[in-house]
Amino acid sequence: MYKLNPITRELQISGIRKFTDLVASYPDAISLTIGQPHWPTPEHVRRAAAAAIEDGRTTYTPNRGLPALRQAVAMYYSDKFQLEYHPETEILVTAGATHALDISLRTLLQPGDEVLIPGPAYPGYEPVVRLAGANPVLIDTRSDGFKVTPASFKAHVNERTKAIVLASPANPTGVAYTREELSELADALRPTNLYVILDEIYSELHFAEQHVSLATLPDMRHRSIVIHGLSKSHSMTGWRIGFTFAPAEITAEMVKLLQYSITCASSISQYAALAAMEDGRHDAKPMREQYRQNRDLVVESLRQMGLHIVEPQGAFYAFPDITSSGKSSQQFATDLLQEANVAVIPGDAFSALGEGYVRLSYACEPDKLREALERMGRFVARCRG
Ligand SMILES: Cc1ncc(COP(=O)(O)O)c(C=O)c1O
């Protein structure tokens, strides 16, 4: 047996990946598992990348990212979400939001620290916390519409608590916080010295209202690290471009981790990102419109099936309660795949709090979605019958 890092040994491959791999052996299945928009990357972005290759702009860039890109990022997110950050000292270009989360959490955490994670949660948070020797503490949001409240937050804070991760809109539930809810959370955070990691990767796929960042509320900026990226807003999952927005002192530490993990994000992807930031302000709009319609279809269909669903306000996921089927999440997802040729992700991939649910991604063509929901409806009826 090799003597490897015991923390790494303990980590599991994400349940999303495991199930997606299983789905590959069912070529006729309709897959509602995918966590990426079904649109291609916008043409103007692809053209910018091709030009970067042709022109030989293929060398290392500054660790923090191309200055022109950081400038464009600062303007884009200031205009869209009132995030006011200095491009030279407060913004980093990372290899996707995944990498941004990694360097943010590792910059903050020491062994023994605790990080609050409202759950069910995206599976990318817990492992990074553990790798830093810190401990994730899940906040059960199931009876609060999948949102952390000031009361549930306060109930989990102790002297070891270092930070809280807040995603809005969230994966896997699609719920998003209103300005009022964020403002109440800000009131609860103000007397503490906690940091907040704000995962805002789905902010352009927010249906209900204009996305609000907690970092823009009074006295929140100095404790916030905002995570953004182009995977979802510009359908650029494979390009691996993310951003961090944080006060200069925190950013100066994060850049060391960035340097020693990746040196810099891909130069070609950075030129593509520059095009997205300069000329792609409306790129997310058609996706948002389509996913809003898909959301309505999914919510109506699931309710007709008799499954309880908290209406998603953004992203492209629905997270229905499937306990009335009498099956566990794994069993439900496996049987649905084998018997009805529809693939969804078992809820326990999103922490133990996800047991009893499944995640459907509706980032797909409406016809495909309709067919998948009809098959699922017949399957659910059979389970009950
Ligand atoms: C909530 C959330 N955060 C972060 C990420 C990672 O995004 P990226 O592709 O930019 O690494 C995802 C991807 O699915 C996500 O759902």
CSV table of C-alpha atoms and ligand atoms in Angstrom, one decimal, residues 35-36 95-99 101 122 125 167 169-171 199 201-202 227-232 236-237 240-242 317 359, ligand 1:
chain,number,residue,atom,x,y,z
A,35,GLY,CA,-24.3,20.7,-15.2
A,36,GLN,CA,-23.7,22.9,-18.2
A,95,ALA,CA,-9.0,28.0,-13.8
A,96,GLY,CA,-12.7,28.0,-13.3
A,97,ALA,CA,-14.8,28.7,-10.2
A,98,THR,CA,-13.6,25.3,-8.9
A,99,HIS,CA,-10.1,26.7,-8.7
A,101,LEU,CA,-13.1,28.1,-4.5
A,122,TYR,CA,-22.8,21.4,-4.3
A,125,TYR,CA,-17.1,22.6,-1.2
A,167,ALA,CA,-24.3,30.1,-3.2
A,169,PRO,CA,-28.6,30.8,-7.2
A,170,ALA,CA,-27.6,27.4,-5.8
A,171,ASN,CA,-26.8,24.0,-7.1
A,199,ASP,CA,-20.4,31.4,-5.0
A,201,ILE,CA,-21.4,31.4,-10.7
A,202,TYR,CA,-25.2,31.2,-11.6
A,227,ILE,CA,-16.5,33.6,-6.9
A,228,HIS,CA,-17.5,34.1,-10.5
A,229,GLY,CA,-16.7,32.5,-13.8
A,230,LEU,CA,-17.8,32.0,-17.4
A,231,SER,CA,-18.8,28.3,-17.3
A,232,LYS,CA,-22.5,29.0,-17.0
A,236,MET,CA,-17.7,28.0,-21.4
A,237,THR,CA,-17.3,25.0,-19.0
A,240,ARG,CA,-11.8,26.9,-17.4
A,241,ILE,CA,-12.2,30.5,-16.6
A,242,GLY,CA,-13.2,31.8,-13.2
A,317,TYR,CA,-31.7,22.5,-11.6
A,359,ARG,CA,-31.5,16.5,-9.1
B,1,LIG,C1,-22.4,26.0,-7.5
B,1,LIG,C2,-21.2,25.7,-8.4
B,1,LIG,N1,-20.1,26.3,-8.1
B,1,LIG,C3,-19.0,26.1,-8.9
B,1,LIG,C4,-19.0,25.3,-10.0
B,1,LIG,C5,-17.7,25.1,-10.7
B,1,LIG,O1,-17.7,25.8,-11.9
B,1,LIG,P1,-16.5,25.9,-12.9
B,1,LIG,O2,-16.8,25.1,-14.1
B,1,LIG,O3,-16.3,27.4,-13.2
B,1,LIG,O4,-15.3,25.3,-12.2
B,1,LIG,C6,-20.2,24.7,-10.3
B,1,LIG,C7,-20.2,23.8,-11.5
B,1,LIG,O5,-21.1,23.0,-11.7
B,1,LIG,C8,-21.3,24.9,-9.5
B,1,LIG,O6,-22.5,24.3,-9.8
